[in-house]
PDB file of C-alpha atoms in Angstrom:
ATOM      1  CA  ASP A   1      -0.075  -0.131   0.086  1.00 63.00           C
ATOM      2  CA  ALA A   2       1.805   3.116  -1.148  1.00 74.00           C
ATOM      3  CA  GLY A   3       1.349   6.190   1.222  1.00 92.00           C
ATOM      4  CA  VAL A   4       1.578   9.640   0.376  1.00 96.00           C
ATOM      5  CA  THR A   5       3.308  10.505  -2.854  1.00 96.00           C
ATOM      6  CA  GLN A   6       4.371  13.962  -4.200  1.00 97.00           C
ATOM      7  CA  SER A   7       6.228  15.111  -7.408  1.00 97.00           C
ATOM      8  CA  PRO A   8       8.487  16.533  -8.261  1.00 97.00           C
ATOM      9  CA  THR A   9      11.194  15.865  -5.426  1.00 96.00           C
ATOM     10  CA  HIS A  10      13.106  18.900  -6.128  1.00 96.00           C
ATOM     11  CA  LEU A  11      12.458  22.026  -8.247  1.00 96.00           C
ATOM     12  CA  ILE A  12      14.128  25.220  -9.016  1.00 98.00           C
ATOM     13  CA  LYS A  13      12.161  28.367 -10.199  1.00 98.00           C
ATOM     14  CA  THR A  14      13.037  32.086 -10.779  1.00 97.00           C
ATOM     15  CA  ARG A  15      10.955  35.011  -9.409  1.00 97.00           C
ATOM     16  CA  GLY A  16       7.888  35.748 -11.290  1.00 97.00           C
ATOM     17  CA  GLN A  17       7.449  32.212 -12.435  1.00 98.00           C
ATOM     18  CA  GLN A  18       4.580  29.701 -11.507  1.00 98.00           C
ATOM     19  CA  VAL A  19       4.724  26.394  -9.983  1.00 98.00           C
ATOM     20  CA  THR A  20       2.623  23.389  -9.750  1.00 98.00           C
ATOM     21  CA  LEU A  21       3.119  20.724  -6.988  1.00 98.00           C
ATOM     22  CA  ARG A  22       1.244  17.355  -7.093  1.00 98.00           C
ATOM     23  CA  CYS A  23       0.215  14.879  -4.468  1.00 98.00           C
ATOM     24  CA  SER A  24      -1.286  11.435  -4.517  1.00 97.00           C
ATOM     25  CA  PRO A  25      -3.041  10.587  -1.064  1.00 96.00           C
ATOM     26  CA  LYS A  26      -2.825   7.400   0.738  1.00 94.00           C
ATOM     27  CA  SER A  27      -5.010   4.662  -0.540  1.00 92.00           C
ATOM     28  CA  GLY A  28      -8.401   5.175   0.737  1.00 89.00           C
ATOM     29  CA  HIS A  29      -7.790   8.704   1.936  1.00 91.00           C
ATOM     30  CA  ASP A  30     -10.342  11.613   0.632  1.00 91.00           C
ATOM     31  CA  THR A  31      -9.025  14.566   2.273  1.00 91.00           C
ATOM     32  CA  VAL A  32      -5.524  16.547   1.126  1.00 94.00           C
ATOM     33  CA  SER A  33      -3.890  19.254   3.118  1.00 94.00           C
ATOM     34  CA  TRP A  34      -0.741  21.306   2.177  1.00 96.00           C
ATOM     35  CA  TYR A  35       1.736  22.768   4.342  1.00 95.00           C
ATOM     36  CA  GLN A  36       4.737  24.765   3.805  1.00 96.00           C
ATOM     37  CA  GLN A  37       7.959  24.337   5.738  1.00 95.00           C
ATOM     38  CA  ALA A  38      10.653  27.117   5.833  1.00 94.00           C
ATOM     39  CA  LEU A  39      14.081  25.828   6.818  1.00 90.00           C
ATOM     40  CA  GLY A  40      14.436  25.277  10.590  1.00 88.00           C
ATOM     41  CA  GLN A  41      10.555  26.091  11.003  1.00 90.00           C
ATOM     42  CA  GLY A  42       7.694  23.877  11.633  1.00 91.00           C
ATOM     43  CA  PRO A  43       5.223  23.247   8.978  1.00 92.00           C
ATOM     44  CA  GLN A  44       2.712  25.928   8.211  1.00 93.00           C
ATOM     45  CA  PHE A  45      -0.842  24.950   6.940  1.00 92.00           C
ATOM     46  CA  ILE A  46      -1.833  26.432   3.660  1.00 96.00           C
ATOM     47  CA  PHE A  47      -5.179  24.667   2.834  1.00 94.00           C
ATOM     48  CA  GLN A  48      -7.211  21.548   3.125  1.00 93.00           C
ATOM     49  CA  TYR A  49      -9.411  20.029   0.217  1.00 94.00           C
ATOM     50  CA  TYR A  50     -12.281  17.805   0.614  1.00 91.00           C
ATOM     51  CA  GLU A  51     -14.634  16.638  -1.888  1.00 91.00           C
ATOM     52  CA  GLU A  52     -12.994  18.770  -4.745  1.00 93.00           C
ATOM     53  CA  GLU A  53     -13.436  21.820  -2.626  1.00 94.00           C
ATOM     54  CA  GLU A  54     -11.470  23.998  -0.420  1.00 93.00           C
ATOM     55  CA  ARG A  55     -12.520  23.277   3.125  1.00 89.00           C
ATOM     56  CA  GLN A  56      -9.978  25.300   5.266  1.00 88.00           C
ATOM     57  CA  ARG A  57      -7.277  27.950   4.421  1.00 92.00           C
ATOM     58  CA  GLY A  58      -4.476  29.287   6.633  1.00 92.00           C
ATOM     59  CA  ASN A  59      -2.700  32.735   6.579  1.00 92.00           C
ATOM     60  CA  PHE A  60      -1.507  32.341   2.686  1.00 96.00           C
ATOM     61  CA  PRO A  61      -2.135  35.047   0.070  1.00 97.00           C
ATOM     62  CA  ASP A  62      -4.260  34.079  -3.046  1.00 96.00           C
ATOM     63  CA  ARG A  63      -1.031  33.071  -5.122  1.00 98.00           C
ATOM     64  CA  PHE A  64      -1.477  29.956  -3.229  1.00 98.00           C
ATOM     65  CA  SER A  65      -4.395  28.202  -4.819  1.00 97.00           C
ATOM     66  CA  GLY A  66      -5.057  24.508  -5.178  1.00 97.00           C
ATOM     67  CA  HIS A  67      -7.175  21.807  -6.873  1.00 96.00           C
ATOM     68  CA  GLN A  68      -8.465  18.341  -5.919  1.00 97.00           C
ATOM     69  CA  PHE A  69      -9.423  15.821  -8.589  1.00 97.00           C
ATOM     70  CA  PRO A  70     -12.230  12.927  -8.583  1.00 96.00           C
ATOM     71  CA  ASN A  71      -9.539  10.578  -7.711  1.00 94.00           C
ATOM     72  CA  TYR A  72      -8.523  12.544  -4.565  1.00 95.00           C
ATOM     73  CA  SER A  73      -5.223  13.702  -5.798  1.00 97.00           C
ATOM     74  CA  SER A  74      -4.322  17.313  -5.583  1.00 97.00           C
ATOM     75  CA  GLU A  75      -2.372  19.925  -6.865  1.00 98.00           C
ATOM     76  CA  LEU A  76      -0.838  23.099  -5.246  1.00 98.00           C
ATOM     77  CA  ASN A  77      -0.171  26.156  -7.522  1.00 98.00           C
ATOM     78  CA  VAL A  78       1.936  29.217  -6.464  1.00 98.00           C
ATOM     79  CA  ASN A  79       1.737  32.104  -9.081  1.00 97.00           C
ATOM     80  CA  ALA A  80       4.283  35.205  -8.986  1.00 97.00           C
ATOM     81  CA  LEU A  81       7.033  33.336  -6.912  1.00 98.00           C
ATOM     82  CA  LEU A  82       8.892  35.320  -4.369  1.00 98.00           C
ATOM     83  CA  LEU A  83      12.247  34.344  -2.928  1.00 97.00           C
ATOM     84  CA  GLY A  84      10.455  33.892   0.283  1.00 97.00           C
ATOM     85  CA  ASP A  85       8.454  30.998  -1.144  1.00 98.00           C
ATOM     86  CA  SER A  86      11.374  28.713  -1.244  1.00 97.00           C
ATOM     87  CA  ALA A  87      10.476  25.859   1.061  1.00 97.00           C
ATOM     88  CA  LEU A  88       9.617  22.241   1.552  1.00 96.00           C
ATOM     89  CA  TYR A  89       6.068  21.783   0.361  1.00 97.00           C
ATOM     90  CA  LEU A  90       4.125  18.949   2.226  1.00 97.00           C
ATOM     91  CA  CYS A  91       1.075  17.193   1.362  1.00 96.00           C
ATOM     92  CA  ALA A  92      -0.837  15.130   4.036  1.00 94.00           C
ATOM     93  CA  SER A  93      -3.729  12.910   3.559  1.00 93.00           C
ATOM     94  CA  SER A  94      -6.742  11.795   5.815  1.00 87.00           C
ATOM     95  CA  LEU A  95      -9.831  10.068   5.886  1.00 82.00           C
ATOM     96  CA  VAL A  96     -12.938  12.143   7.106  1.00 69.00           C
ATOM     97  CA  VAL A  97     -14.796   9.905   9.643  1.00 66.00           C
ATOM     98  CA  ALA A  98     -18.247  11.084  10.985  1.00 59.00           C
ATOM     99  CA  GLY A  99     -18.171  11.458  14.804  1.00 56.00           C
ATOM    100  CA  ASP A 100     -15.303  12.492  17.235  1.00 50.00           C
ATOM    101  CA  SER A 101     -12.761  10.392  15.988  1.00 51.00           C
ATOM    102  CA  TYR A 102      -9.262  11.688  15.079  1.00 59.00           C
ATOM    103  CA  ASN A 103      -8.613  12.104  11.560  1.00 65.00           C
ATOM    104  CA  GLU A 104      -4.885  11.208  11.647  1.00 77.00           C
ATOM    105  CA  GLN A 105      -2.754  12.882   8.836  1.00 84.00           C
ATOM    106  CA  PHE A 106      -0.123  11.013   6.952  1.00 91.00           C
ATOM    107  CA  PHE A 107       2.536  13.007   5.395  1.00 94.00           C
ATOM    108  CA  GLY A 108       4.518  12.846   2.153  1.00 95.00           C
ATOM    109  CA  PRO A 109       8.035  13.355   1.764  1.00 94.00           C
ATOM    110  CA  GLY A 110       7.579  16.589   0.392  1.00 96.00           C
ATOM    111  CA  THR A 111       8.710  18.788  -2.619  1.00 97.00           C
ATOM    112  CA  ARG A 112      11.721  20.985  -2.128  1.00 96.00           C
ATOM    113  CA  LEU A 113      11.141  24.391  -3.979  1.00 97.00           C
ATOM    114  CA  THR A 114      13.975  26.939  -4.547  1.00 97.00           C
ATOM    115  CA  VAL A 115      13.312  30.117  -5.825  1.00 98.00           C
ATOM    116  CA  LEU A 116      16.113  32.101  -7.169  1.00 96.00           C
TER     117      LEU A 116
ATOM    118  CA  LEU B   1      -5.936  27.094  19.438  1.00 56.00           C
ATOM    119  CA  ALA B   2      -3.844  26.466  22.391  1.00 61.00           C
ATOM    120  CA  LYS B   3      -0.264  27.902  21.946  1.00 83.00           C
ATOM    121  CA  THR B   4       2.540  25.417  23.145  1.00 90.00           C
ATOM    122  CA  THR B   5       5.979  25.906  24.672  1.00 92.00           C
ATOM    123  CA  GLN B   6       8.630  23.227  24.154  1.00 95.00           C
ATOM    124  CA  PRO B   7      12.549  23.058  24.372  1.00 96.00           C
ATOM    125  CA  ILE B   8      14.184  24.322  21.474  1.00 95.00           C
ATOM    126  CA  SER B   9      16.763  21.312  21.563  1.00 96.00           C
ATOM    127  CA  MET B  10      17.851  18.475  23.813  1.00 97.00           C
ATOM    128  CA  ASP B  11      20.897  16.238  23.792  1.00 97.00           C
ATOM    129  CA  SER B  12      20.744  12.460  25.109  1.00 97.00           C
ATOM    130  CA  TYR B  13      22.664   9.260  24.867  1.00 97.00           C
ATOM    131  CA  GLU B  14      21.894   5.980  23.228  1.00 97.00           C
ATOM    132  CA  GLY B  15      20.004   3.612  25.724  1.00 96.00           C
ATOM    133  CA  GLN B  16      18.676   6.374  28.037  1.00 97.00           C
ATOM    134  CA  GLU B  17      15.077   7.439  28.301  1.00 97.00           C
ATOM    135  CA  VAL B  18      14.420  10.943  27.242  1.00 98.00           C
ATOM    136  CA  ASN B  19      11.502  13.106  28.530  1.00 98.00           C
ATOM    137  CA  ILE B  20      10.417  16.066  26.450  1.00 97.00           C
ATOM    138  CA  THR B  21       7.871  18.410  28.157  1.00 96.00           C
ATOM    139  CA  CYS B  22       5.414  20.663  26.414  1.00 95.00           C
ATOM    140  CA  SER B  23       3.638  23.397  28.259  1.00 94.00           C
ATOM    141  CA  HIS B  24      -0.101  24.342  27.101  1.00 92.00           C
ATOM    142  CA  ASN B  25      -1.554  26.520  29.747  1.00 91.00           C
ATOM    143  CA  ASN B  26      -4.646  27.568  27.728  1.00 89.00           C
ATOM    144  CA  ILE B  27      -5.770  24.204  26.627  1.00 90.00           C
ATOM    145  CA  ALA B  28      -9.377  23.875  25.949  1.00 89.00           C
ATOM    146  CA  THR B  29     -11.903  21.393  26.919  1.00 90.00           C
ATOM    147  CA  ASN B  30     -12.102  19.458  23.399  1.00 87.00           C
ATOM    148  CA  ASP B  31      -8.411  19.843  22.801  1.00 89.00           C
ATOM    149  CA  TYR B  32      -6.056  16.669  22.454  1.00 90.00           C
ATOM    150  CA  ILE B  33      -2.445  16.665  22.618  1.00 92.00           C
ATOM    151  CA  THR B  34      -0.608  15.113  19.874  1.00 91.00           C
ATOM    152  CA  TRP B  35       2.924  14.569  19.073  1.00 94.00           C
ATOM    153  CA  TYR B  36       4.511  14.376  15.582  1.00 94.00           C
ATOM    154  CA  GLN B  37       8.263  13.381  14.725  1.00 96.00           C
ATOM    155  CA  GLN B  38      10.072  14.838  11.801  1.00 96.00           C
ATOM    156  CA  PHE B  39      13.298  13.606  10.337  1.00 94.00           C
ATOM    157  CA  PRO B  40      15.291  15.827   8.034  1.00 88.00           C
ATOM    158  CA  SER B  41      13.950  15.969   4.474  1.00 83.00           C
ATOM    159  CA  GLN B  42      10.808  14.012   5.386  1.00 89.00           C
ATOM    160  CA  GLY B  43       7.205  14.698   6.285  1.00 93.00           C
ATOM    161  CA  PRO B  44       6.021  14.681  10.261  1.00 94.00           C
ATOM    162  CA  ARG B  45       4.858  11.148  11.351  1.00 93.00           C
ATOM    163  CA  PHE B  46       2.494  10.773  14.121  1.00 91.00           C
ATOM    164  CA  ILE B  47       3.701   9.430  17.246  1.00 94.00           C
ATOM    165  CA  ILE B  48       1.004   9.340  20.046  1.00 93.00           C
ATOM    166  CA  GLN B  49      -2.256  11.236  21.242  1.00 91.00           C
ATOM    167  CA  GLY B  50      -3.890  11.657  24.477  1.00 92.00           C
ATOM    168  CA  TYR B  51      -6.531  13.649  26.323  1.00 93.00           C
ATOM    169  CA  LYS B  52      -5.558  12.851  29.756  1.00 91.00           C
ATOM    170  CA  THR B  53      -3.574  10.516  32.414  1.00 90.00           C
ATOM    171  CA  LYS B  54      -1.152   8.199  30.314  1.00 94.00           C
ATOM    172  CA  VAL B  55      -0.888   6.678  26.985  1.00 94.00           C
ATOM    173  CA  THR B  56       1.379   4.250  25.729  1.00 94.00           C
ATOM    174  CA  ASN B  57       2.198   2.600  22.261  1.00 93.00           C
ATOM    175  CA  GLU B  58       4.703   0.805  21.019  1.00 92.00           C
ATOM    176  CA  VAL B  59       6.916   3.943  20.266  1.00 92.00           C
ATOM    177  CA  ALA B  60       6.445   6.076  23.193  1.00 96.00           C
ATOM    178  CA  SER B  61       4.501   7.153  26.196  1.00 97.00           C
ATOM    179  CA  LEU B  62       2.407  10.307  26.832  1.00 97.00           C
ATOM    180  CA  PHE B  63       1.837  11.506  30.514  1.00 97.00           C
ATOM    181  CA  ILE B  64      -0.516  14.258  30.951  1.00 96.00           C
ATOM    182  CA  PRO B  65      -1.443  15.388  34.469  1.00 96.00           C
ATOM    183  CA  ALA B  66      -4.672  16.149  35.926  1.00 95.00           C
ATOM    184  CA  ASP B  67      -4.842  19.869  35.010  1.00 95.00           C
ATOM    185  CA  ARG B  68      -3.925  19.178  31.314  1.00 95.00           C
ATOM    186  CA  LYS B  69      -1.597  22.410  31.485  1.00 94.00           C
ATOM    187  CA  SER B  70       1.723  20.238  30.323  1.00 95.00           C
ATOM    188  CA  SER B  71       2.594  16.977  28.904  1.00 96.00           C
ATOM    189  CA  THR B  72       5.637  14.748  28.509  1.00 97.00           C
ATOM    190  CA  LEU B  73       6.483  12.645  26.013  1.00 97.00           C
ATOM    191  CA  SER B  74       8.746   9.581  27.147  1.00 98.00           C
ATOM    192  CA  LEU B  75      11.012   7.781  24.575  1.00 97.00           C
ATOM    193  CA  PRO B  76      12.335   4.657  26.320  1.00 94.00           C
ATOM    194  CA  ARG B  77      16.078   3.548  25.557  1.00 93.00           C
ATOM    195  CA  VAL B  78      16.618   5.990  22.578  1.00 96.00           C
ATOM    196  CA  SER B  79      18.788   5.342  19.641  1.00 96.00           C
ATOM    197  CA  LEU B  80      20.636   7.386  17.168  1.00 96.00           C
ATOM    198  CA  SER B  81      17.731   6.820  14.715  1.00 95.00           C
ATOM    199  CA  ASP B  82      15.582   8.837  17.287  1.00 96.00           C
ATOM    200  CA  THR B  83      17.527  11.912  16.260  1.00 97.00           C
ATOM    201  CA  ALA B  84      14.882  14.289  14.903  1.00 97.00           C
ATOM    202  CA  VAL B  85      12.428  17.161  15.736  1.00 97.00           C
ATOM    203  CA  TYR B  86       9.412  16.595  17.902  1.00 97.00           C
ATOM    204  CA  TYR B  87       6.595  18.604  17.595  1.00 95.00           C
ATOM    205  CA  CYS B  88       3.881  19.217  20.238  1.00 94.00           C
ATOM    206  CA  LEU B  89       0.294  19.910  19.132  1.00 90.00           C
ATOM    207  CA  VAL B  90      -2.913  20.876  20.870  1.00 89.00           C
ATOM    208  CA  GLY B  91      -6.246  21.318  19.249  1.00 85.00           C
ATOM    209  CA  ASP B  92      -9.535  19.617  18.788  1.00 80.00           C
ATOM    210  CA  PRO B  93      -9.013  16.405  16.815  1.00 71.00           C
ATOM    211  CA  ARG B  94     -12.024  17.253  14.698  1.00 72.00           C
ATOM    212  CA  ASP B  95     -10.517  19.944  13.320  1.00 72.00           C
ATOM    213  CA  ASP B  96      -8.027  18.790  10.525  1.00 66.00           C
ATOM    214  CA  LYS B  97      -5.824  21.841  10.429  1.00 72.00           C
ATOM    215  CA  ILE B  98      -2.654  21.176  12.384  1.00 76.00           C
ATOM    216  CA  ILE B  99      -0.870  23.899  13.945  1.00 80.00           C
ATOM    217  CA  PHE B 100       2.817  23.238  14.375  1.00 84.00           C
ATOM    218  CA  GLY B 101       5.161  25.034  16.540  1.00 83.00           C
ATOM    219  CA  LYS B 102       9.001  25.146  16.256  1.00 84.00           C
ATOM    220  CA  GLY B 103       9.561  21.660  17.807  1.00 94.00           C
ATOM    221  CA  THR B 104      12.247  20.249  19.785  1.00 97.00           C
ATOM    222  CA  ARG B 105      15.342  19.178  18.122  1.00 97.00           C
ATOM    223  CA  LEU B 106      16.422  15.930  19.770  1.00 97.00           C
ATOM    224  CA  HIS B 107      20.157  14.878  19.108  1.00 97.00           C
ATOM    225  CA  ILE B 108      21.204  11.453  20.658  1.00 97.00           C
ATOM    226  CA  LEU B 109      24.661  10.985  20.957  1.00 95.00           C
ATOM    227  CA  PRO B 110      26.506   7.521  20.756  1.00 93.00           C
TER     228      PRO B 110
END
């Protein structure tokens, strides 16, 4: 059973460019969350997708957008890249379960984005 | 969301028991305490979660006092491979948005 997979592993872009990162959730999971992790910091929540819609969003500008496909995979798009967007971008998947149970999130290995 | 405070870094030796304490003075009634582990260039990995008293699994134990204003992650007999960043998180488990702090960098020495 494959866990969460992300592509590409590494990416180098220049300021002003646009980038698309991809994530395939763990088998059986229907919810995908994206996080940005700067060097030496904890991951910061960007947004979450469920049923192909953005369900929650963190404190990130509109340059950050996403999409979820019918097969639950997801893309993160970042427009007009800034130097400060250089970070490890993590995708996490979970399965929404009705009730009070904890929806454990499983993280992928991340995509290392470098903006020059 | 309750704010957490944990040591920035800790050193220990192989075979020792390591205890990492996290403070969360304004924890809410519905909040659970969750710990994640992260190795360099990898995503965080769930270790353990608890609400009160003590929780134990095959990896670690979590001790939570009655007032729930702090918690302690206990790693028994650590090895070099336990060198990682450990994050303490407090929140309502029904909220899928995880708020990470800066974590504790644990360095295990031979």
